[in-house]
Coordinates of C-alpha atoms in Angstrom, one line a residue:
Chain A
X1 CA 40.6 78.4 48.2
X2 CA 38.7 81.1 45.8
X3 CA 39.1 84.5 47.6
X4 CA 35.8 85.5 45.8
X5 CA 33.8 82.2 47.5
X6 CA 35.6 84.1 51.0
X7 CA 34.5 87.5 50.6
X8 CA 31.3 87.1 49.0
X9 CA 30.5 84.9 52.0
X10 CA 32.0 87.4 54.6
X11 CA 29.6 90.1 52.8
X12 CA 26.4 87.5 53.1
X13 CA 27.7 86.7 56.9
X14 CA 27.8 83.5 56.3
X15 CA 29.2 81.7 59.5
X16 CA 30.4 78.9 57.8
X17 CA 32.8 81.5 55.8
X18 CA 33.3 83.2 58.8
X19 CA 34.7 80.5 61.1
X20 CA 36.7 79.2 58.1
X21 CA 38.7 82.8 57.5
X22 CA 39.0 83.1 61.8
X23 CA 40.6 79.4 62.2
X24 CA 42.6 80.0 59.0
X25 CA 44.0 83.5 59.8
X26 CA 43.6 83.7 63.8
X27 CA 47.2 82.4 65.1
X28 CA 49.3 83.8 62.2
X29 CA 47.6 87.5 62.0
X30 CA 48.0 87.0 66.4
X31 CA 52.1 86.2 65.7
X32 CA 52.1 89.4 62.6
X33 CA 50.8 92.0 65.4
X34 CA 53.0 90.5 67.8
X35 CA 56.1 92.8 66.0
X36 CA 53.9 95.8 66.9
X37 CA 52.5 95.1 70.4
X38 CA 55.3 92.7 72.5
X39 CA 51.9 91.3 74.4
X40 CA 49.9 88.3 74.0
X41 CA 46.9 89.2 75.8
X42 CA 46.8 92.8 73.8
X43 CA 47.4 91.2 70.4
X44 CA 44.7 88.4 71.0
X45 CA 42.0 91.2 71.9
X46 CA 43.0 93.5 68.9
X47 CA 42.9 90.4 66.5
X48 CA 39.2 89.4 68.3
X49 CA 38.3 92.8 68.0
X50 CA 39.0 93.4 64.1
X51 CA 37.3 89.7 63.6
X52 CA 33.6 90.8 65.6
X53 CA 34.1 94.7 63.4
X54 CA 35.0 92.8 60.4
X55 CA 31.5 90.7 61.0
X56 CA 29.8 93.6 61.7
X57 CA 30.6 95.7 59.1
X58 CA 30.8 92.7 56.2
X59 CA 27.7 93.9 54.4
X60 CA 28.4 97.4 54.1
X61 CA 32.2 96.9 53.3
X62 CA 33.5 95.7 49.8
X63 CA 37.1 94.3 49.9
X64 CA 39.2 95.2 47.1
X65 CA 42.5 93.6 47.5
X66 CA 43.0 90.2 48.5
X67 CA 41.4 88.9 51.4
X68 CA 44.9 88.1 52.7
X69 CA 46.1 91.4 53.0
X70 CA 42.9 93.0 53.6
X71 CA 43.2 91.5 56.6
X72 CA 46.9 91.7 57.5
X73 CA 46.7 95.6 56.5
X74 CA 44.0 95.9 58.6
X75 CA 45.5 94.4 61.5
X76 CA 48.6 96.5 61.4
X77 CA 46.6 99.9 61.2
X78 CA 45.1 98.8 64.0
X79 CA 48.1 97.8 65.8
X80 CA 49.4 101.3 65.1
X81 CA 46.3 102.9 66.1
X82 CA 46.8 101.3 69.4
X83 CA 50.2 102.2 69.8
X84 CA 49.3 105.7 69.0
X85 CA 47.0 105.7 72.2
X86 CA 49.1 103.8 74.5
X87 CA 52.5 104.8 75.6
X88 CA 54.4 102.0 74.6
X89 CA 58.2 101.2 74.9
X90 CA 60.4 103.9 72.6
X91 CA 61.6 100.9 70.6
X92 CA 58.5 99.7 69.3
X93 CA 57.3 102.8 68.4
X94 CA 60.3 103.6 66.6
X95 CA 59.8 100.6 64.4
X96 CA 56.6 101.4 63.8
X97 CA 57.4 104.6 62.7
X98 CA 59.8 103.2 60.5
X99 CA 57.2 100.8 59.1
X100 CA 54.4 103.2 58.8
X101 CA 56.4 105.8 56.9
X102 CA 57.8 103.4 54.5
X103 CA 55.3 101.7 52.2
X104 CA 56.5 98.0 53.2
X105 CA 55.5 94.9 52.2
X106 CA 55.3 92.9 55.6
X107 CA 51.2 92.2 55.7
X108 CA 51.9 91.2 52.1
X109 CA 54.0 88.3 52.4
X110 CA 52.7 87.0 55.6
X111 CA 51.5 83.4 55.6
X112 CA 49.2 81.5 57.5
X113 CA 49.8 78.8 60.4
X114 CA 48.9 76.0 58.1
X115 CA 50.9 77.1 55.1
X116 CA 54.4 77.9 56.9
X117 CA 53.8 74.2 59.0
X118 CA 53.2 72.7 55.2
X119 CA 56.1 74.3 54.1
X120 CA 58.6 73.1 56.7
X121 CA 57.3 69.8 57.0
X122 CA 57.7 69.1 53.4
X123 CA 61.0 70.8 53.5
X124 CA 62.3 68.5 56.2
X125 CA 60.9 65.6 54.4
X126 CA 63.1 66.1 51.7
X127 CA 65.9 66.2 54.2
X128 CA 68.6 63.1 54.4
X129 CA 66.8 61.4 58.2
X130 CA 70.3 61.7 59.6
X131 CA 70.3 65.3 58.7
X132 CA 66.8 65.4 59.5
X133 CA 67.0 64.5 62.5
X134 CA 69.9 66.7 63.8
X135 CA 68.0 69.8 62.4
X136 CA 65.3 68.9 64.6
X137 CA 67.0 68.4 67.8
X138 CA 68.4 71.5 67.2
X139 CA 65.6 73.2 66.1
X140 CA 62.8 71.7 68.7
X141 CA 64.7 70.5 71.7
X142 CA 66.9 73.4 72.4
X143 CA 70.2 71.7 73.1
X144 CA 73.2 73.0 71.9
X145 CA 75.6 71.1 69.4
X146 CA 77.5 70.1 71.6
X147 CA 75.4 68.3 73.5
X148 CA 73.4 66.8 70.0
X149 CA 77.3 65.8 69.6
X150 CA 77.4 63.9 72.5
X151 CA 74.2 62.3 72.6
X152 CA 74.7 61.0 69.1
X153 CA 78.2 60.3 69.8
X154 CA 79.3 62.2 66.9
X155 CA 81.9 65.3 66.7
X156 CA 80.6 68.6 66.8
X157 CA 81.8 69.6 63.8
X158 CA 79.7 66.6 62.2
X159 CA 76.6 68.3 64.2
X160 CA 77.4 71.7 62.5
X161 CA 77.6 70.5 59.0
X162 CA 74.4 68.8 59.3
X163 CA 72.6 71.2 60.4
X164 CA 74.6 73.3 57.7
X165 CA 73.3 71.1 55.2
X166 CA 69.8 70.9 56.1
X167 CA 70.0 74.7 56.5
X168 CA 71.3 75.2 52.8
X169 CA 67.8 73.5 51.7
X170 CA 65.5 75.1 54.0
X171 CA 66.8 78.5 53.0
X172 CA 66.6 77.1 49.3
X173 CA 62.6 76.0 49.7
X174 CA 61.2 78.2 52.1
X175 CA 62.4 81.1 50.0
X176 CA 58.6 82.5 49.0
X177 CA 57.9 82.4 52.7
X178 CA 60.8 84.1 53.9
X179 CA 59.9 87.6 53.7
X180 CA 57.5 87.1 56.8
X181 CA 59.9 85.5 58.8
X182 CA 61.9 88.1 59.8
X183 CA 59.3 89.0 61.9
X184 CA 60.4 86.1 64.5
X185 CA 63.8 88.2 64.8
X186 CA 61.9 90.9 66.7
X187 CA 60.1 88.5 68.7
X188 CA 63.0 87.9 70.2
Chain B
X1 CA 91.9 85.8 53.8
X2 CA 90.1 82.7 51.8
X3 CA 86.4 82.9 53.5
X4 CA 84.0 81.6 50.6
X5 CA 80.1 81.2 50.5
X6 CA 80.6 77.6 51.9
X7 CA 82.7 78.6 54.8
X8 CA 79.7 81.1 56.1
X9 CA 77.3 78.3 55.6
X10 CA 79.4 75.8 57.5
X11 CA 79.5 78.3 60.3
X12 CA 76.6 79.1 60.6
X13 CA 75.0 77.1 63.0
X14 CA 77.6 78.0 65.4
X15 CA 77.7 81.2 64.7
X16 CA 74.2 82.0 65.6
X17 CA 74.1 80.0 68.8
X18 CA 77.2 81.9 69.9
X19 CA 79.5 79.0 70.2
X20 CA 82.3 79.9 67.5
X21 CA 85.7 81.1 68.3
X22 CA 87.0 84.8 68.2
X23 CA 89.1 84.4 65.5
X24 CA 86.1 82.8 63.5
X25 CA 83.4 85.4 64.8
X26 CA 85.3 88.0 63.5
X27 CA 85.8 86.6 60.0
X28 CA 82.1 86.1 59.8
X29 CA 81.2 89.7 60.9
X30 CA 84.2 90.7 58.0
X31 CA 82.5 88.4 55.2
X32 CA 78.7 90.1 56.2
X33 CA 80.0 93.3 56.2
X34 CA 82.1 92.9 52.8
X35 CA 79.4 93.4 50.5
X36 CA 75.0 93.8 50.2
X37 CA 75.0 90.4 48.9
X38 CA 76.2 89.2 51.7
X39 CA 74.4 89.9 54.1
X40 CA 71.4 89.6 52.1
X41 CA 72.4 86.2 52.3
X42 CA 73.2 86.4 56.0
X43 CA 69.7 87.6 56.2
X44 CA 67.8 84.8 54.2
X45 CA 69.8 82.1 56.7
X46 CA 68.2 84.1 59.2
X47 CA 64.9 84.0 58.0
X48 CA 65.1 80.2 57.3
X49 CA 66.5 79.2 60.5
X50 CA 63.6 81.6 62.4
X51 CA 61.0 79.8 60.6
X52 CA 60.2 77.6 63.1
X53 CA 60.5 79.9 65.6
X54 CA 57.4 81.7 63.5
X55 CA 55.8 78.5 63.2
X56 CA 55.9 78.3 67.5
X57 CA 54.9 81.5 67.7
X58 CA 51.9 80.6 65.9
X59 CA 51.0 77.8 67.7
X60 CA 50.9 79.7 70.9
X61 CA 47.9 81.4 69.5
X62 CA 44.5 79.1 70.0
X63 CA 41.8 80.1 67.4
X64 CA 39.8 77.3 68.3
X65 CA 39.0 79.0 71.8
X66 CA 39.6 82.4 70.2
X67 CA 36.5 81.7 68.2
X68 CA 34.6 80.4 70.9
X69 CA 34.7 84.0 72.6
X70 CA 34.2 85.7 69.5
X71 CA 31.2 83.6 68.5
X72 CA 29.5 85.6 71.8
X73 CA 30.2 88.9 70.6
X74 CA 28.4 88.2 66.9
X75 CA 24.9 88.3 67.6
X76 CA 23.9 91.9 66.4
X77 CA 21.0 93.9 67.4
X78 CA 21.4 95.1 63.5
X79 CA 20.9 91.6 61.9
X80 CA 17.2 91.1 63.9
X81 CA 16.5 94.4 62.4
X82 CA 17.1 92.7 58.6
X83 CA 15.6 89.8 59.9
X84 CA 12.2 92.1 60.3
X85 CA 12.3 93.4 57.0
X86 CA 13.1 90.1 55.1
X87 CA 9.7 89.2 57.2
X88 CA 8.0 92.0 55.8
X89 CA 9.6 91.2 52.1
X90 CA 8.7 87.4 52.8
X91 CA 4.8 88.4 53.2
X92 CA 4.8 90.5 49.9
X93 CA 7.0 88.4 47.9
X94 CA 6.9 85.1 48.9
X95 CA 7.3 83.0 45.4
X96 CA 10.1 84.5 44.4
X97 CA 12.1 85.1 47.9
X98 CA 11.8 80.6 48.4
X99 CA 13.1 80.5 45.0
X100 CA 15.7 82.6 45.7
X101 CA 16.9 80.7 49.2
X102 CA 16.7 77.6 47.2
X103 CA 19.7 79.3 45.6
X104 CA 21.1 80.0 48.3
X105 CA 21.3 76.7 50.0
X106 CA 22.3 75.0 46.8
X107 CA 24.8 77.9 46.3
X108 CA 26.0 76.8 50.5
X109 CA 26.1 73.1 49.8
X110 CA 28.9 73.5 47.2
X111 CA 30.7 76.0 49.2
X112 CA 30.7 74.3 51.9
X113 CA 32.3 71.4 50.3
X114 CA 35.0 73.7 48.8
X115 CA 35.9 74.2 52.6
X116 CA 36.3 71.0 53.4
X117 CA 38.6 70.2 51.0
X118 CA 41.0 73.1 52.5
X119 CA 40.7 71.7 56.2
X120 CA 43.2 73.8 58.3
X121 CA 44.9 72.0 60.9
X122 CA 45.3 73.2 64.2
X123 CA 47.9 72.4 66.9
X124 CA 47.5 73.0 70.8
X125 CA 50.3 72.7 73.7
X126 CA 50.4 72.4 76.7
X127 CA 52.9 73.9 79.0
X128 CA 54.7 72.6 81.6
X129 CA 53.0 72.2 85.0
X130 CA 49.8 72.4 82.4
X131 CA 46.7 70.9 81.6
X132 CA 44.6 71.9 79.0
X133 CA 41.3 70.7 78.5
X134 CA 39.2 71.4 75.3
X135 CA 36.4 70.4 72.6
X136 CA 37.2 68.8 68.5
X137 CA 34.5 69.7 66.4
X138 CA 33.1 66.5 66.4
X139 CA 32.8 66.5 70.4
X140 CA 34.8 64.6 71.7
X141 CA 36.7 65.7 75.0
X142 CA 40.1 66.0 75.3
X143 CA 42.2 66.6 78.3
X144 CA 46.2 67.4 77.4
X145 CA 48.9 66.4 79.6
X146 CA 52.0 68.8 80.4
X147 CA 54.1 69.2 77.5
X148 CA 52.2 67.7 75.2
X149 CA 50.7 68.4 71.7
X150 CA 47.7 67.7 69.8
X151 CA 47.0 68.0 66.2
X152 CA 44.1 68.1 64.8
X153 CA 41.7 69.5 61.9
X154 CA 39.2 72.2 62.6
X155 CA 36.6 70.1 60.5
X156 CA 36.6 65.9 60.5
X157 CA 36.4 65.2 56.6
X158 CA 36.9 61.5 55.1
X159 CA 36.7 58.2 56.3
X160 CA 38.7 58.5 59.9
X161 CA 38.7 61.3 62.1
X162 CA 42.4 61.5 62.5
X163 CA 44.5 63.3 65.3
X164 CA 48.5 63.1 65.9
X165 CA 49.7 63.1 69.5
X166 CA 52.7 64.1 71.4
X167 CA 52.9 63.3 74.6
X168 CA 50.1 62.5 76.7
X169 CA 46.4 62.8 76.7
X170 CA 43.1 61.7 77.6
X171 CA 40.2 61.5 75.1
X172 CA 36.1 61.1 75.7
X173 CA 35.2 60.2 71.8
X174 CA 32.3 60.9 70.5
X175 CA 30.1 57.7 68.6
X176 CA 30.0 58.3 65.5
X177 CA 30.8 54.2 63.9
X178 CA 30.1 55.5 60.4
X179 CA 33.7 58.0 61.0
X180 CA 35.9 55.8 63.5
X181 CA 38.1 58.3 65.7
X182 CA 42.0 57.6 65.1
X183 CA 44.7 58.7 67.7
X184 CA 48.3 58.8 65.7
X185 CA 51.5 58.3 68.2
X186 CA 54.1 57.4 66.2
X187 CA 53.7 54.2 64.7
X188 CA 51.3 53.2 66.8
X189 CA 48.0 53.7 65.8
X190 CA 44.5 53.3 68.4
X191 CA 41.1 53.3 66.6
X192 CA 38.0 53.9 68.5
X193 CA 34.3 54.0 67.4
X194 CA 33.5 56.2 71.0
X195 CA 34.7 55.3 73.9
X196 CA 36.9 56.8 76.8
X197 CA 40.8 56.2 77.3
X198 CA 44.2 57.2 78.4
X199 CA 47.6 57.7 75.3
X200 CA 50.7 58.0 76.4
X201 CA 53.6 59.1 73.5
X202 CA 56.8 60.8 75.2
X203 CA 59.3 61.8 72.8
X204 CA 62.1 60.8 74.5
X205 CA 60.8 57.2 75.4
X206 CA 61.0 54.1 73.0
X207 CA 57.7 52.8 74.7
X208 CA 54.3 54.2 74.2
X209 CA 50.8 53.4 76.4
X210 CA 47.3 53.2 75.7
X211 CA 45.0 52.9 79.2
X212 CA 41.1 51.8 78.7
X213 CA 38.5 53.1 80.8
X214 CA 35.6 52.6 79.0
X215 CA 34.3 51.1 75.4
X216 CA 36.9 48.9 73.0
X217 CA 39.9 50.1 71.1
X218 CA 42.1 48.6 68.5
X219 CA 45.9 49.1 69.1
X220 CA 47.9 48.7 65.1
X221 CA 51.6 49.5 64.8
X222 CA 52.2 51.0 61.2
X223 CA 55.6 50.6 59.5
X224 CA 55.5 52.1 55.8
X225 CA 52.4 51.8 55.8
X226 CA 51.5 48.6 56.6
X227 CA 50.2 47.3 59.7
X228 CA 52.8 44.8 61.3
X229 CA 50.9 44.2 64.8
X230 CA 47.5 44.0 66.0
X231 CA 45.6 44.1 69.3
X232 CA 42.7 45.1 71.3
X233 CA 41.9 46.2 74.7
X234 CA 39.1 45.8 76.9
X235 CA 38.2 48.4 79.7
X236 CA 41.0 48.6 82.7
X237 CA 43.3 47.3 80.2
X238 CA 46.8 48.5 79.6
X239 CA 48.4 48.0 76.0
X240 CA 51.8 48.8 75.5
X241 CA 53.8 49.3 72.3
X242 CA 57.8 48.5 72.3
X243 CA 59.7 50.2 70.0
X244 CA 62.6 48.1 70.0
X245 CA 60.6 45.0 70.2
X246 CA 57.9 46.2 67.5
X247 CA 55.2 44.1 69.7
X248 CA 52.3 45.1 72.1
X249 CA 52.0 43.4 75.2
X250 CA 48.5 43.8 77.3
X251 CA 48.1 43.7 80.5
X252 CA 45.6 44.6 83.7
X253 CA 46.5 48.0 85.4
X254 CA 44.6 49.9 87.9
X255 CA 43.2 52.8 85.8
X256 CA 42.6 55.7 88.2
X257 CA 46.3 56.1 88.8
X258 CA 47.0 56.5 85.0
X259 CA 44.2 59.1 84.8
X260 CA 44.6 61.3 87.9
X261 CA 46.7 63.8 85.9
X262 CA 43.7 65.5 84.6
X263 CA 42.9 66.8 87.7
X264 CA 46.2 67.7 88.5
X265 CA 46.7 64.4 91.1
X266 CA 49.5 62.5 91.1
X267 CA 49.6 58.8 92.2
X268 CA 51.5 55.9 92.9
X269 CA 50.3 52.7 94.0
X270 CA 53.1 50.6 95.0
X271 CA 55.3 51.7 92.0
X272 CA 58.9 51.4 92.0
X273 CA 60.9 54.4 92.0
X274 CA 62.1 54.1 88.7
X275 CA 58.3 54.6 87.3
X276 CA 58.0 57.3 89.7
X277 CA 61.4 58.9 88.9
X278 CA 59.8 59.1 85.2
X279 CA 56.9 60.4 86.0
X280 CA 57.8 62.9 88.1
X281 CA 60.1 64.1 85.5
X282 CA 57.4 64.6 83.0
X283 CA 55.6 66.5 85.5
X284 CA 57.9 68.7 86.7
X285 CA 59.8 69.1 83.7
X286 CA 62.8 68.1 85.2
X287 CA 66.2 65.9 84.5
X288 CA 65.9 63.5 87.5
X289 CA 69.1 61.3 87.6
X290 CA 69.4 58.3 90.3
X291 CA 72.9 57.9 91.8
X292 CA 72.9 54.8 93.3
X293 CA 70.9 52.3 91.1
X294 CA 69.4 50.3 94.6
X295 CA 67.2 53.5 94.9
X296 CA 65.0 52.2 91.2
X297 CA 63.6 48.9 93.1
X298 CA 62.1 51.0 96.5
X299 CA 58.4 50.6 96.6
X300 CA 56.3 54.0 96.4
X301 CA 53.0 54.9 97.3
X302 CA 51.6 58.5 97.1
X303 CA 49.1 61.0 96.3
X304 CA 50.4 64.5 95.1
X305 CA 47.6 67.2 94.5
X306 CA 49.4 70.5 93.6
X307 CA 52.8 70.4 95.4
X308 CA 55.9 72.1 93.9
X309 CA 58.7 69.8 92.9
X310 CA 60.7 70.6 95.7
X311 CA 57.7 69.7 98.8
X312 CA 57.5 66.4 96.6
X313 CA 61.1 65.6 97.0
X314 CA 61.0 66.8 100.7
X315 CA 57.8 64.0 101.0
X316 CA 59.8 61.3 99.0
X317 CA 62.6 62.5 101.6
X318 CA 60.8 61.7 104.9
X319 CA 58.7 58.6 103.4
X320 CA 62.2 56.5 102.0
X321 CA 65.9 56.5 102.9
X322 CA 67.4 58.7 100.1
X323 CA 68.5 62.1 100.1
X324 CA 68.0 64.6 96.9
X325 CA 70.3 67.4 95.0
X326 CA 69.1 70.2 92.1
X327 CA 70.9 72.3 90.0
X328 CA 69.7 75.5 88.8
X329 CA 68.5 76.1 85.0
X330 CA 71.4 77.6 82.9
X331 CA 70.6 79.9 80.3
X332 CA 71.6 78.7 76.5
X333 CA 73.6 81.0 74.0
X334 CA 70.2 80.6 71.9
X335 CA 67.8 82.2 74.8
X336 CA 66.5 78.8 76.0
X337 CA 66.9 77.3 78.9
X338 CA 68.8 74.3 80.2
X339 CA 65.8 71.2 82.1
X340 CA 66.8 71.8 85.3
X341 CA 69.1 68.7 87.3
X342 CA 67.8 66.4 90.3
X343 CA 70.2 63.8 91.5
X344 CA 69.0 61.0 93.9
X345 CA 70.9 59.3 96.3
X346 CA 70.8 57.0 98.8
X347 CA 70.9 58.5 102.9
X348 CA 74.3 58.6 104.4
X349 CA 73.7 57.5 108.1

């Protein structure tokens, strides 16, 4: 999708536009701030917040960059804002000290819900189904090797290479969206 | 020490779930540590094995009803103000402001299509204990079951307006015969034109179930893409599609039990345990496991509206001879949890 059709429609307020760039961006800019501001609630508000300013204020505000990280920038500055205002936990704000200080690249390399889904589901498409299907057991229902081992009747170290395997490709095909996913390591 | 590239990726899996042995943790940590390149590739491994753990995340976020709230706070005391001038404008320049709108419609009509053509899909959950109820953006009604998953796009484009379910859920379609609604479970496949009914599609169960209150629906099962079996249903029908089997079978079922989940009722009209076993598993979220098999053919009949799994068990205690255990949930290396355990027995007198 042309970023010019986007912003020049976010300028006009054009709904249609406007609901597009919301549905598009709304979960993943949501999961971005959640590295910030360890809350769902607070993150949902911020993100509803910078959507009705960034309505309001379409007409009188030109966006330079990308629309993609016009947006994720701006949702980080406000994060921090927030931060700044709030006492929040001394870890979090010494990330996002670190972050603020050093010029990263995190709201660059962010994707959106839609993208990252594309990107796995292709990538587990391309997956042997044995393999495949290991992977996700591991992945989606939580249980432990052993216990894929069992259920399959297979050893565990059978369960570990698979997943191995399917891991080495993932890593291999995912590689443009990996810079965001660090992110989910701080989730944690 | 011979620890190669290979070896790491081999470990991996069981590294990062905590399950590897000392001696093989520590030769991990050595490798990481030996060199930048390492770890950078510790890191990517990381990354790729987190993305779906992004990916949840995401999901957990709803812009559907995000918008819905937002879509109140738009309306701008500003934008009536512009609205006044353009009036004013409009009375002074009225040739060339139409032929300027006729731009902008034309310029709308194009733009619009570009946006359908990048349809964003959208996935909702339910939890556990859960049940969600919400609007697609043709109108139809949905009502999702406990831990179960709908995806669908934000804007119906094409021939068929397509959804792909986990779990269970119950839809109120909009008519619309010109753009025929299509549920996705699996292989099976139920096509409506509008109309109201019941699809179940667990996971973890070779069988899935489509209930009919109301209207017609076709039932196809689709195997590489083809259509191998065919059926329809008529209201207070059940159809049900056997994995191992590959066939549908269709038969008369008394509706209101298979629909009281979305108003958070249970009920069992003289079902054998077995069915209720399963259902209450679903429910609850639970592992139910039934010692003595006798306990599968006892006859049940029930109404549950808001009780905790352990005041049902206490009920199912007092109303049949059998007697119940749990287990507590154990916590996995990984941060999840282990389904918690129910054993059934029979009574010891």
């Amino acid at each position: 999708m042309k970023d010019e059709l986007l912003t020049s429609g976010l300028a006009r307020r054009d709904k249609v536009v406007f609901d597009y760039i919301f549905n598009y961006y709304y979960s993943s800019l949501c999961a971005f701030s959640m590295q910030f501001l360890n809350d769902r609630n607070t993150v949902e508000d911020l993100v509803q917040d910078f959507f009705v300013s960034l309505w309001l204020e379409a007409p009188s505000h030109t966006i330079h960059s990308s629309l993609k990280s016009y947006l994720f920038t701006g949702i980080k500055n406000r994060c921090i804002d927030f931060c700044k205002h709030q006492k929040v936990e001394h870890k979090y704000r010494k990330y996002i000290f670190f972050t603020a200080t050093n010029e990263d690249d995190s709201a660059e390399h962010f994707v959106a819900e839609s993208e990252l889904r594309h990107a796995i589901e292709s990538c587990l498409e391309k997956l042997p189904p044995r393999c495949k299907e290991i992977f996700e057991m591991s992945r989606f229902s939580g249980l432990s090797n052993q216990e894929i081992a069992i259920k399959l009747g297979l050893s565990k170290r059978t369960v570990e290479l698979q997943i191995s395997n399917g891991l080495k490709i993932l890593r291999k095909e995912l590689i443009e969206y990996l810079p965001v996913c660090l992110v989910a390591l701080l989730l944690q | 020490m011979n620890f190669s590239i290979d070896r790491f990726d081999e470990l991996f899996p069981g590294y990062f779930a905590g399950e590897l042995s000392d001696e093989d943790r520590i030769n991990m940590d050595h490798w990481r540590n030996a060199s930048p390149e390492n770890e950078l590739h510790y890191i990517d491994s990381v990354k790729a094995w987190e993305s779906m753990t992004l990916l949840r995340e995401m999901e957990n976020f709803n812009s559907f009803e995000a918008l819905q709230k937002v879509n109140g706070r738009l309306k701008t005391p500003g934008s009536a103000r512009w609205m006044n001038v353009l009036k004013m404008a409009a009375a002074i320049f009225v040739l060339p402001l139409l032929a300027y709108s006729g731009y902008l419609t034309q310029h709308n009509f194009t733009l619009k299509k570009m946006l359908e053509e990048h349809v964003v899909t959208q996935t909702i959950t339910s939890r556990q204990g859960m049940v969600t109820q919400f609007l697609l953006a043709d109108g139809t009604k949905v009502w999702l079951n406990s831990n179960s998953e709908l995806q669908f796009p934000t804007y119906f484009i094409g021939d068929f307006r397509e959804v792909k379910l986990k779990g269970e859920a119950y839809f109120e379609v909009t008519k619309n015969k010109h753009q025929p609604f299509r549920v996705n479970a699996k292989e099976l496949r139920v096509e409506v034109l509008g109309t109201s009914f019941d699809v179940a599609n667990y996971q973890d169960e070779t069988m899935q179930e489509v209930i009919l209150v109301e209207g017609k629906v076709g039932l196809s099962v689709r195997q590489d893409d083809k259509s191998t079996e065919n059926s329809f249903l008529q209201p207070g029908q059940r159809g049900v599609y056997c994995e191992k089997t590959g066939k549908i079978v269709t038969d008369e079922v008394h509706v209101d039990k298979y629909i009281a989940w979305r108003d958070g009722n249970l009920i069992f009209r003289d079902d054998k345990m077995a069915e209720v076993v399963k259902r209450l598993s679903r429910w609850f979220n639970v592992e139910i496991v039934i010692n003595d098999p006798e306990i599968k053919g006892y006859i049940y009949k029930a109404n549950f509206r808001n009780e905790n799994l352990e005041q049902v068990l206490n009920l199912l205690k007092i109303s049949a001879p059998i007697d119940f255990s749990m287990t507590e949930r154990k916590a996995l290396p990984n941060g999840e949890f282990t389904r918690q355990r129910v054993f059934l027995s029979k009574k010891r007198t």
